[in-house]
């Protein structure tokens, strides 16, 4: 019996005629169905992802709108919000002789908030200041928190770098170099030296220009002949902007908005009401104080590292 079993199985398999057409049709049908299910899953996944993105954008915009709308304030102690029912009697009472107060003006000023500036505005300001120098800027980068803007400079084959920090009066510190007084009573400090004092990057040169406005706001520009602040310079590459050009850029009224935002931010930080901090003392220093406390120019052989406020 055991010897006949393999023979019987071989004979049965030889006589077997599978229904190839039905099997192939079933396989094609199942494959088509699987592809349709896969495409439907992909389409649903894409639609769901787009819906999540749009929902996130809409939620973010709603939060921004609700966050920028400041509630009306009242001068009554213990009341942080002035409702319509609280202000209506004082506005419509015909028999009162009490003179009007300055509460509406206070409400308007509080709702306006401190002046601010965006990173796009900082980039645009630096571009406008570079437009008349003959040097082209690229790879602009700015931060509205801390108020700093930088760009890579190009002039033919030469590449350089410049970064500008703006700080309010509460964060002002004297610059390095001999102070010079401009016609608008701004004080300027100029310092030039090697990029490092440890023997590395011997071809790198740094120009630091500090301009302190009459209101105490300071603008500090750092220019190097390297593609970035931390990179080495190509041998023989000069500084693309002269000190006079950097001074003219910093003394431009185009920086008024940035200076106002820096003053408001540093004042809020000094009072403990803001999150911006430059890491400097909070005492206010006037341009006259800077003239009396200015440090002598550092010797060219081994200058101290340049003061660079709020660099991250």
PDB file of N, CA and C in Angstrom, residues 9-103:
ATOM      1  N   UNK A   9      -0.398   9.171  -6.475  1.00  0.00           N
ATOM      2  CA  UNK A   9      -0.368  10.643  -6.389  1.00  0.00           C
ATOM      3  C   UNK A   9       0.189  11.239  -7.677  1.00  0.00           C
ATOM      4  N   UNK A  10       1.201  10.601  -8.253  1.00  0.00           N
ATOM      5  CA  UNK A  10       1.759  11.113  -9.503  1.00  0.00           C
ATOM      6  C   UNK A  10       0.749  11.017 -10.621  1.00  0.00           C
ATOM      7  N   UNK A  11       0.001   9.895 -10.675  1.00  0.00           N
ATOM      8  CA  UNK A  11      -0.998   9.733 -11.713  1.00  0.00           C
ATOM      9  C   UNK A  11      -2.133  10.749 -11.562  1.00  0.00           C
ATOM     10  N   UNK A  12      -2.513  10.981 -10.340  1.00  0.00           N
ATOM     11  CA  UNK A  12      -3.583  11.968 -10.100  1.00  0.00           C
ATOM     12  C   UNK A  12      -3.131  13.373 -10.512  1.00  0.00           C
ATOM     13  N   UNK A  13      -1.882  13.747 -10.153  1.00  0.00           N
ATOM     14  CA  UNK A  13      -1.370  15.078 -10.503  1.00  0.00           C
ATOM     15  C   UNK A  13      -1.228  15.223 -12.011  1.00  0.00           C
ATOM     16  N   UNK A  14      -0.878  14.136 -12.724  1.00  0.00           N
ATOM     17  CA  UNK A  14      -0.716  14.209 -14.169  1.00  0.00           C
ATOM     18  C   UNK A  14      -2.042  14.452 -14.852  1.00  0.00           C
ATOM     19  N   UNK A  15      -3.090  13.862 -14.296  1.00  0.00           N
ATOM     20  CA  UNK A  15      -4.409  14.003 -14.914  1.00  0.00           C
ATOM     21  C   UNK A  15      -5.117  15.304 -14.500  1.00  0.00           C
ATOM     22  N   UNK A  16      -4.553  15.989 -13.512  1.00  0.00           N
ATOM     23  CA  UNK A  16      -5.205  17.219 -13.005  1.00  0.00           C
ATOM     24  C   UNK A  16      -5.050  18.350 -14.019  1.00  0.00           C
ATOM     25  N   UNK A  17      -6.118  19.019 -14.326  1.00  0.00           N
ATOM     26  CA  UNK A  17      -6.121  20.159 -15.260  1.00  0.00           C
ATOM     27  C   UNK A  17      -6.697  21.380 -14.523  1.00  0.00           C
ATOM     28  N   UNK A  18      -5.844  22.246 -13.946  1.00  0.00           N
ATOM     29  CA  UNK A  18      -6.347  23.414 -13.185  1.00  0.00           C
ATOM     30  C   UNK A  18      -7.059  24.408 -14.093  1.00  0.00           C
ATOM     31  N   UNK A  19      -8.005  25.103 -13.514  1.00  0.00           N
ATOM     32  CA  UNK A  19      -8.759  26.140 -14.233  1.00  0.00           C
ATOM     33  C   UNK A  19      -7.939  27.436 -14.216  1.00  0.00           C
ATOM     34  N   UNK A  20      -6.985  27.500 -15.152  1.00  0.00           N
ATOM     35  CA  UNK A  20      -6.048  28.638 -15.175  1.00  0.00           C
ATOM     36  C   UNK A  20      -6.785  29.947 -15.409  1.00  0.00           C
ATOM     37  N   UNK A  21      -7.757  29.958 -16.284  1.00  0.00           N
ATOM     38  CA  UNK A  21      -8.481  31.200 -16.578  1.00  0.00           C
ATOM     39  C   UNK A  21      -9.195  31.753 -15.357  1.00  0.00           C
ATOM     40  N   UNK A  22      -9.857  30.860 -14.600  1.00  0.00           N
ATOM     41  CA  UNK A  22     -10.566  31.335 -13.410  1.00  0.00           C
ATOM     42  C   UNK A  22      -9.598  31.826 -12.344  1.00  0.00           C
ATOM     43  N   UNK A  23      -8.491  31.095 -12.172  1.00  0.00           N
ATOM     44  CA  UNK A  23      -7.495  31.512 -11.177  1.00  0.00           C
ATOM     45  C   UNK A  23      -6.864  32.861 -11.550  1.00  0.00           C
ATOM     46  N   UNK A  24      -6.534  33.020 -12.850  1.00  0.00           N
ATOM     47  CA  UNK A  24      -5.924  34.291 -13.269  1.00  0.00           C
ATOM     48  C   UNK A  24      -6.904  35.445 -13.113  1.00  0.00           C
ATOM     49  N   UNK A  25      -8.171  35.214 -13.475  1.00  0.00           N
ATOM     50  CA  UNK A  25      -9.164  36.280 -13.318  1.00  0.00           C
ATOM     51  C   UNK A  25      -9.344  36.667 -11.855  1.00  0.00           C
ATOM     52  N   UNK A  26      -9.351  35.661 -10.994  1.00  0.00           N
ATOM     53  CA  UNK A  26      -9.472  35.977  -9.566  1.00  0.00           C
ATOM     54  C   UNK A  26      -8.287  36.756  -9.045  1.00  0.00           C
ATOM     55  N   UNK A  27      -7.075  36.367  -9.487  1.00  0.00           N
ATOM     56  CA  UNK A  27      -5.887  37.110  -9.047  1.00  0.00           C
ATOM     57  C   UNK A  27      -5.911  38.550  -9.524  1.00  0.00           C
ATOM     58  N   UNK A  28      -6.290  38.763 -10.792  1.00  0.00           N
ATOM     59  CA  UNK A  28      -6.363  40.132 -11.317  1.00  0.00           C
ATOM     60  C   UNK A  28      -7.400  40.940 -10.554  1.00  0.00           C
ATOM     61  N   UNK A  29      -8.530  40.315 -10.254  1.00  0.00           N
ATOM     62  CA  UNK A  29      -9.593  41.033  -9.527  1.00  0.00           C
ATOM     63  C   UNK A  29      -9.136  41.428  -8.137  1.00  0.00           C
ATOM     64  N   UNK A  30      -8.477  40.481  -7.465  1.00  0.00           N
ATOM     65  CA  UNK A  30      -7.983  40.801  -6.113  1.00  0.00           C
ATOM     66  C   UNK A  30      -6.899  41.879  -6.154  1.00  0.00           C
ATOM     67  N   UNK A  31      -6.008  41.816  -7.138  1.00  0.00           N
ATOM     68  CA  UNK A  31      -4.958  42.850  -7.242  1.00  0.00           C
ATOM     69  C   UNK A  31      -5.546  44.221  -7.520  1.00  0.00           C
ATOM     70  N   UNK A  32      -6.550  44.264  -8.435  1.00  0.00           N
ATOM     71  CA  UNK A  32      -7.188  45.556  -8.716  1.00  0.00           C
ATOM     72  C   UNK A  32      -7.865  46.125  -7.485  1.00  0.00           C
ATOM     73  N   UNK A  33      -8.530  45.250  -6.742  1.00  0.00           N
ATOM     74  CA  UNK A  33      -9.195  45.711  -5.519  1.00  0.00           C
ATOM     75  C   UNK A  33      -8.193  46.230  -4.486  1.00  0.00           C
ATOM     76  N   UNK A  34      -7.078  45.547  -4.359  1.00  0.00           N
ATOM     77  CA  UNK A  34      -6.045  45.996  -3.410  1.00  0.00           C
ATOM     78  C   UNK A  34      -5.460  47.337  -3.827  1.00  0.00           C
ATOM     79  N   UNK A  35      -5.238  47.548  -5.141  1.00  0.00           N
ATOM     80  CA  UNK A  35      -4.711  48.831  -5.593  1.00  0.00           C
ATOM     81  C   UNK A  35      -5.709  49.958  -5.331  1.00  0.00           C
ATOM     82  N   UNK A  36      -6.986  49.677  -5.555  1.00  0.00           N
ATOM     83  CA  UNK A  36      -8.001  50.697  -5.296  1.00  0.00           C
ATOM     84  C   UNK A  36      -8.049  51.059  -3.817  1.00  0.00           C
ATOM     85  N   UNK A  37      -7.986  50.038  -2.968  1.00  0.00           N
ATOM     86  CA  UNK A  37      -7.981  50.316  -1.519  1.00  0.00           C
ATOM     87  C   UNK A  37      -6.758  51.127  -1.125  1.00  0.00           C
ATOM     88  N   UNK A  38      -5.597  50.791  -1.708  1.00  0.00           N
ATOM     89  CA  UNK A  38      -4.371  51.520  -1.382  1.00  0.00           C
ATOM     90  C   UNK A  38      -4.462  52.980  -1.832  1.00  0.00           C
ATOM     91  N   UNK A  39      -5.003  53.195  -3.047  1.00  0.00           N
ATOM     92  CA  UNK A  39      -5.150  54.573  -3.525  1.00  0.00           C
ATOM     93  C   UNK A  39      -6.130  55.345  -2.655  1.00  0.00           C
ATOM     94  N   UNK A  40      -7.227  54.695  -2.263  1.00  0.00           N
ATOM     95  CA  UNK A  40      -8.193  55.381  -1.407  1.00  0.00           C
ATOM     96  C   UNK A  40      -7.574  55.759  -0.074  1.00  0.00           C
ATOM     97  N   UNK A  41      -6.747  54.859   0.482  1.00  0.00           N
ATOM     98  CA  UNK A  41      -6.073  55.177   1.758  1.00  0.00           C
ATOM     99  C   UNK A  41      -5.112  56.340   1.580  1.00  0.00           C
ATOM    100  N   UNK A  42      -4.372  56.360   0.460  1.00  0.00           N
ATOM    101  CA  UNK A  42      -3.440  57.469   0.217  1.00  0.00           C
ATOM    102  C   UNK A  42      -4.177  58.793   0.074  1.00  0.00           C
ATOM    103  N   UNK A  43      -5.292  58.761  -0.678  1.00  0.00           N
ATOM    104  CA  UNK A  43      -6.061  59.994  -0.873  1.00  0.00           C
ATOM    105  C   UNK A  43      -6.627  60.482   0.455  1.00  0.00           C
ATOM    106  N   UNK A  44      -7.169  59.568   1.237  1.00  0.00           N
ATOM    107  CA  UNK A  44      -7.722  59.964   2.534  1.00  0.00           C
ATOM    108  C   UNK A  44      -6.636  60.501   3.462  1.00  0.00           C
ATOM    109  N   UNK A  45      -5.450  59.861   3.405  1.00  0.00           N
ATOM    110  CA  UNK A  45      -4.348  60.363   4.232  1.00  0.00           C
ATOM    111  C   UNK A  45      -3.930  61.762   3.829  1.00  0.00           C
ATOM    112  N   UNK A  46      -3.852  62.011   2.509  1.00  0.00           N
ATOM    113  CA  UNK A  46      -3.478  63.352   2.041  1.00  0.00           C
ATOM    114  C   UNK A  46      -4.516  64.389   2.442  1.00  0.00           C
ATOM    115  N   UNK A  47      -5.792  64.030   2.267  1.00  0.00           N
ATOM    116  CA  UNK A  47      -6.858  64.968   2.651  1.00  0.00           C
ATOM    117  C   UNK A  47      -6.811  65.246   4.141  1.00  0.00           C
ATOM    118  N   UNK A  48      -6.573  64.219   4.942  1.00  0.00           N
ATOM    119  CA  UNK A  48      -6.512  64.410   6.389  1.00  0.00           C
ATOM    120  C   UNK A  48      -5.328  65.291   6.778  1.00  0.00           C
ATOM    121  N   UNK A  49      -4.163  65.080   6.121  1.00  0.00           N
ATOM    122  CA  UNK A  49      -2.992  65.905   6.433  1.00  0.00           C
ATOM    123  C   UNK A  49      -3.236  67.367   6.088  1.00  0.00           C
ATOM    124  N   UNK A  50      -3.830  67.620   4.906  1.00  0.00           N
ATOM    125  CA  UNK A  50      -4.136  69.008   4.515  1.00  0.00           C
ATOM    126  C   UNK A  50      -5.124  69.630   5.474  1.00  0.00           C
ATOM    127  N   UNK A  51      -6.109  68.850   5.905  1.00  0.00           N
ATOM    128  CA  UNK A  51      -7.096  69.385   6.840  1.00  0.00           C
ATOM    129  C   UNK A  51      -6.456  69.742   8.175  1.00  0.00           C
ATOM    130  N   UNK A  52      -5.524  68.897   8.645  1.00  0.00           N
ATOM    131  CA  UNK A  52      -4.841  69.185   9.916  1.00  0.00           C
ATOM    132  C   UNK A  52      -4.004  70.446   9.801  1.00  0.00           C
ATOM    133  N   UNK A  53      -3.301  70.621   8.658  1.00  0.00           N
ATOM    134  CA  UNK A  53      -2.476  71.821   8.469  1.00  0.00           C
ATOM    135  C   UNK A  53      -3.345  73.071   8.452  1.00  0.00           C
ATOM    136  N   UNK A  54      -4.436  73.051   7.698  1.00  0.00           N
ATOM    137  CA  UNK A  54      -5.304  74.218   7.640  1.00  0.00           C
ATOM    138  C   UNK A  54      -5.936  74.502   8.995  1.00  0.00           C
ATOM    139  N   UNK A  55      -6.284  73.456   9.722  1.00  0.00           N
ATOM    140  CA  UNK A  55      -6.858  73.674  11.053  1.00  0.00           C
ATOM    141  C   UNK A  55      -5.843  74.307  11.990  1.00  0.00           C
ATOM    142  N   UNK A  56      -4.569  73.863  11.895  1.00  0.00           N
ATOM    143  CA  UNK A  56      -3.529  74.460  12.732  1.00  0.00           C
ATOM    144  C   UNK A  56      -3.294  75.919  12.395  1.00  0.00           C
ATOM    145  N   UNK A  57      -3.268  76.242  11.082  1.00  0.00           N
ATOM    146  CA  UNK A  57      -3.073  77.639  10.669  1.00  0.00           C
ATOM    147  C   UNK A  57      -4.223  78.506  11.148  1.00  0.00           C
ATOM    148  N   UNK A  58      -5.448  78.014  10.991  1.00  0.00           N
ATOM    149  CA  UNK A  58      -6.608  78.796  11.432  1.00  0.00           C
ATOM    150  C   UNK A  58      -6.584  79.008  12.944  1.00  0.00           C
ATOM    151  N   UNK A  59      -6.218  77.976  13.698  1.00  0.00           N
ATOM    152  CA  UNK A  59      -6.149  78.109  15.153  1.00  0.00           C
ATOM    153  C   UNK A  59      -5.060  79.093  15.556  1.00  0.00           C
ATOM    154  N   UNK A  60      -3.902  79.035  14.866  1.00  0.00           N
ATOM    155  CA  UNK A  60      -2.810  79.953  15.185  1.00  0.00           C
ATOM    156  C   UNK A  60      -3.214  81.396  14.907  1.00  0.00           C
ATOM    157  N   UNK A  61      -3.894  81.645  13.772  1.00  0.00           N
ATOM    158  CA  UNK A  61      -4.323  83.004  13.445  1.00  0.00           C
ATOM    159  C   UNK A  61      -5.351  83.505  14.457  1.00  0.00           C
ATOM    160  N   UNK A  62      -6.261  82.643  14.871  1.00  0.00           N
ATOM    161  CA  UNK A  62      -7.262  83.061  15.860  1.00  0.00           C
ATOM    162  C   UNK A  62      -6.610  83.421  17.182  1.00  0.00           C
ATOM    163  N   UNK A  63      -5.598  82.632  17.570  1.00  0.00           N
ATOM    164  CA  UNK A  63      -4.900  82.946  18.823  1.00  0.00           C
ATOM    165  C   UNK A  63      -4.135  84.250  18.719  1.00  0.00           C
ATOM    166  N   UNK A  64      -3.511  84.480  17.544  1.00  0.00           N
ATOM    167  CA  UNK A  64      -2.790  85.746  17.368  1.00  0.00           C
ATOM    168  C   UNK A  64      -3.744  86.934  17.431  1.00  0.00           C
ATOM    169  N   UNK A  65      -4.909  86.795  16.792  1.00  0.00           N
ATOM    170  CA  UNK A  65      -5.871  87.899  16.826  1.00  0.00           C
ATOM    171  C   UNK A  65      -6.386  88.150  18.229  1.00  0.00           C
ATOM    172  N   UNK A  66      -6.668  87.070  18.944  1.00  0.00           N
ATOM    173  CA  UNK A  66      -7.161  87.252  20.307  1.00  0.00           C
ATOM    174  C   UNK A  66      -6.075  87.748  21.233  1.00  0.00           C
ATOM    175  N   UNK A  67      -4.792  87.393  20.922  1.00  0.00           N
ATOM    176  CA  UNK A  67      -3.703  87.845  21.785  1.00  0.00           C
ATOM    177  C   UNK A  67      -3.338  89.297  21.570  1.00  0.00           C
ATOM    178  N   UNK A  68      -3.517  89.814  20.336  1.00  0.00           N
ATOM    179  CA  UNK A  68      -3.155  91.202  20.068  1.00  0.00           C
ATOM    180  C   UNK A  68      -4.235  92.180  20.480  1.00  0.00           C
ATOM    181  N   UNK A  69      -5.456  91.716  20.690  1.00  0.00           N
ATOM    182  CA  UNK A  69      -6.529  92.610  21.113  1.00  0.00           C
ATOM    183  C   UNK A  69      -6.454  92.792  22.617  1.00  0.00           C
ATOM    184  N   UNK A  70      -6.077  93.996  23.073  1.00  0.00           N
ATOM    185  CA  UNK A  70      -5.932  94.278  24.498  1.00  0.00           C
ATOM    186  C   UNK A  70      -7.268  94.709  25.071  1.00  0.00           C
ATOM    187  N   UNK A  71      -7.654  94.187  26.232  1.00  0.00           N
ATOM    188  CA  UNK A  71      -8.912  94.600  26.847  1.00  0.00           C
ATOM    189  C   UNK A  71      -8.828  96.028  27.343  1.00  0.00           C
ATOM    190  N   UNK A  72      -9.943  96.705  27.299  1.00  0.00           N
ATOM    191  CA  UNK A  72      -9.998  98.073  27.797  1.00  0.00           C
ATOM    192  C   UNK A  72      -9.809  98.062  29.298  1.00  0.00           C
ATOM    193  N   UNK A  73      -9.005  99.026  29.805  1.00  0.00           N
ATOM    194  CA  UNK A  73      -8.695  99.071  31.219  1.00  0.00           C
ATOM    195  C   UNK A  73      -9.451 100.203  31.884  1.00  0.00           C
ATOM    196  N   UNK A  74      -9.550 100.097  33.185  1.00  0.00           N
ATOM    197  CA  UNK A  74     -10.264 101.092  33.963  1.00  0.00           C
ATOM    198  C   UNK A  74      -9.354 101.610  35.053  1.00  0.00           C
ATOM    199  N   UNK A  75      -9.553 102.845  35.492  1.00  0.00           N
ATOM    200  CA  UNK A  75      -8.762 103.430  36.557  1.00  0.00           C
ATOM    201  C   UNK A  75      -9.316 103.092  37.939  1.00  0.00           C
ATOM    202  N   UNK A  76     -10.414 102.327  38.009  1.00  0.00           N
ATOM    203  CA  UNK A  76     -10.988 101.959  39.294  1.00  0.00           C
ATOM    204  C   UNK A  76     -10.139 100.879  39.930  1.00  0.00           C
ATOM    205  N   UNK A  77      -9.664 101.034  41.200  1.00  0.00           N
ATOM    206  CA  UNK A  77      -8.827 100.015  41.823  1.00  0.00           C
ATOM    207  C   UNK A  77      -9.592  98.707  41.929  1.00  0.00           C
ATOM    208  N   UNK A  78      -8.862  97.607  41.668  1.00  0.00           N
ATOM    209  CA  UNK A  78      -9.436  96.279  41.798  1.00  0.00           C
ATOM    210  C   UNK A  78     -10.186  95.822  40.575  1.00  0.00           C
ATOM    211  N   UNK A  79     -10.326  96.664  39.564  1.00  0.00           N
ATOM    212  CA  UNK A  79     -11.049  96.263  38.357  1.00  0.00           C
ATOM    213  C   UNK A  79     -10.079  96.281  37.191  1.00  0.00           C
ATOM    214  N   UNK A  80      -9.817  95.124  36.617  1.00  0.00           N
ATOM    215  CA  UNK A  80      -8.857  95.048  35.521  1.00  0.00           C
ATOM    216  C   UNK A  80      -9.485  95.241  34.166  1.00  0.00           C
ATOM    217  N   UNK A  81     -10.809  95.257  34.059  1.00  0.00           N
ATOM    218  CA  UNK A  81     -11.469  95.398  32.767  1.00  0.00           C
ATOM    219  C   UNK A  81     -12.593  96.404  32.889  1.00  0.00           C
ATOM    220  N   UNK A  82     -12.723  97.255  31.888  1.00  0.00           N
ATOM    221  CA  UNK A  82     -13.799  98.248  31.867  1.00  0.00           C
ATOM    222  C   UNK A  82     -14.869  97.742  30.926  1.00  0.00           C
ATOM    223  N   UNK A  83     -16.035  97.381  31.462  1.00  0.00           N
ATOM    224  CA  UNK A  83     -17.120  96.867  30.640  1.00  0.00           C
ATOM    225  C   UNK A  83     -17.964  98.018  30.128  1.00  0.00           C
ATOM    226  N   UNK A  84     -18.858  97.677  29.170  1.00  0.00           N
ATOM    227  CA  UNK A  84     -19.703  98.712  28.574  1.00  0.00           C
ATOM    228  C   UNK A  84     -20.670  99.268  29.606  1.00  0.00           C
ATOM    229  N   UNK A  85     -21.152  98.419  30.533  1.00  0.00           N
ATOM    230  CA  UNK A  85     -22.101  98.897  31.534  1.00  0.00           C
ATOM    231  C   UNK A  85     -21.419  99.803  32.543  1.00  0.00           C
ATOM    232  N   UNK A  86     -20.094  99.616  32.738  1.00  0.00           N
ATOM    233  CA  UNK A  86     -19.414 100.458  33.710  1.00  0.00           C
ATOM    234  C   UNK A  86     -19.107 101.828  33.130  1.00  0.00           C
ATOM    235  N   UNK A  87     -18.840 101.933  31.836  1.00  0.00           N
ATOM    236  CA  UNK A  87     -18.458 103.210  31.254  1.00  0.00           C
ATOM    237  C   UNK A  87     -19.654 103.988  30.717  1.00  0.00           C
ATOM    238  N   UNK A  88     -20.782 103.314  30.470  1.00  0.00           N
ATOM    239  CA  UNK A  88     -21.922 104.010  29.878  1.00  0.00           C
ATOM    240  C   UNK A  88     -22.477 105.115  30.759  1.00  0.00           C
ATOM    241  N   UNK A  89     -22.660 104.955  32.095  1.00  0.00           N
ATOM    242  CA  UNK A  89     -23.231 106.042  32.897  1.00  0.00           C
ATOM    243  C   UNK A  89     -22.386 107.305  32.864  1.00  0.00           C
ATOM    244  N   UNK A  90     -21.032 107.168  32.946  1.00  0.00           N
ATOM    245  CA  UNK A  90     -20.197 108.356  32.962  1.00  0.00           C
ATOM    246  C   UNK A  90     -20.236 109.081  31.625  1.00  0.00           C
ATOM    247  N   UNK A  91     -20.518 108.340  30.559  1.00  0.00           N
ATOM    248  CA  UNK A  91     -20.534 108.979  29.242  1.00  0.00           C
ATOM    249  C   UNK A  91     -21.876 109.632  28.931  1.00  0.00           C
ATOM    250  N   UNK A  92     -22.996 109.170  29.551  1.00  0.00           N
ATOM    251  CA  UNK A  92     -24.309 109.674  29.171  1.00  0.00           C
ATOM    252  C   UNK A  92     -25.005 110.459  30.276  1.00  0.00           C
ATOM    253  N   UNK A  93     -24.433 110.537  31.488  1.00  0.00           N
ATOM    254  CA  UNK A  93     -25.114 111.240  32.575  1.00  0.00           C
ATOM    255  C   UNK A  93     -25.149 112.730  32.273  1.00  0.00           C
ATOM    256  N   UNK A  94     -26.330 113.363  32.111  1.00  0.00           N
ATOM    257  CA  UNK A  94     -26.405 114.779  31.725  1.00  0.00           C
ATOM    258  C   UNK A  94     -26.260 115.723  32.899  1.00  0.00           C
ATOM    259  N   UNK A  95     -26.424 115.235  34.148  1.00  0.00           N
ATOM    260  CA  UNK A  95     -26.455 116.152  35.284  1.00  0.00           C
ATOM    261  C   UNK A  95     -25.124 116.270  35.994  1.00  0.00           C
ATOM    262  N   UNK A  96     -24.137 115.431  35.652  1.00  0.00           N
ATOM    263  CA  UNK A  96     -22.862 115.500  36.359  1.00  0.00           C
ATOM    264  C   UNK A  96     -22.007 116.633  35.803  1.00  0.00           C
ATOM    265  N   UNK A  97     -21.260 117.285  36.706  1.00  0.00           N
ATOM    266  CA  UNK A  97     -20.358 118.367  36.329  1.00  0.00           C
ATOM    267  C   UNK A  97     -18.899 117.972  36.488  1.00  0.00           C
ATOM    268  N   UNK A  98     -18.681 116.683  36.694  1.00  0.00           N
ATOM    269  CA  UNK A  98     -17.312 116.220  36.888  1.00  0.00           C
ATOM    270  C   UNK A  98     -16.542 116.332  35.573  1.00  0.00           C
ATOM    271  N   UNK A  99     -15.363 116.956  35.578  1.00  0.00           N
ATOM    272  CA  UNK A  99     -14.600 117.085  34.321  1.00  0.00           C
ATOM    273  C   UNK A  99     -14.173 115.713  33.820  1.00  0.00           C
ATOM    274  N   UNK A 100     -14.013 115.640  32.503  1.00  0.00           N
ATOM    275  CA  UNK A 100     -13.627 114.364  31.890  1.00  0.00           C
ATOM    276  C   UNK A 100     -12.213 113.988  32.300  1.00  0.00           C
ATOM    277  N   UNK A 101     -12.004 112.678  32.451  1.00  0.00           N
ATOM    278  CA  UNK A 101     -10.689 112.174  32.835  1.00  0.00           C
ATOM    279  C   UNK A 101      -9.912 111.745  31.600  1.00  0.00           C
ATOM    280  N   UNK A 102      -8.679 111.276  31.839  1.00  0.00           N
ATOM    281  CA  UNK A 102      -7.808 110.840  30.736  1.00  0.00           C
ATOM    282  C   UNK A 102      -7.859 109.334  30.547  1.00  0.00           C
ATOM    283  N   UNK A 103      -8.900 108.680  31.098  1.00  0.00           N
ATOM    284  CA  UNK A 103      -8.986 107.223  30.964  1.00  0.00           C
ATOM    285  C   UNK A 103      -9.024 106.765  29.518  1.00  0.00           C
TER     286      UNK A 103
END
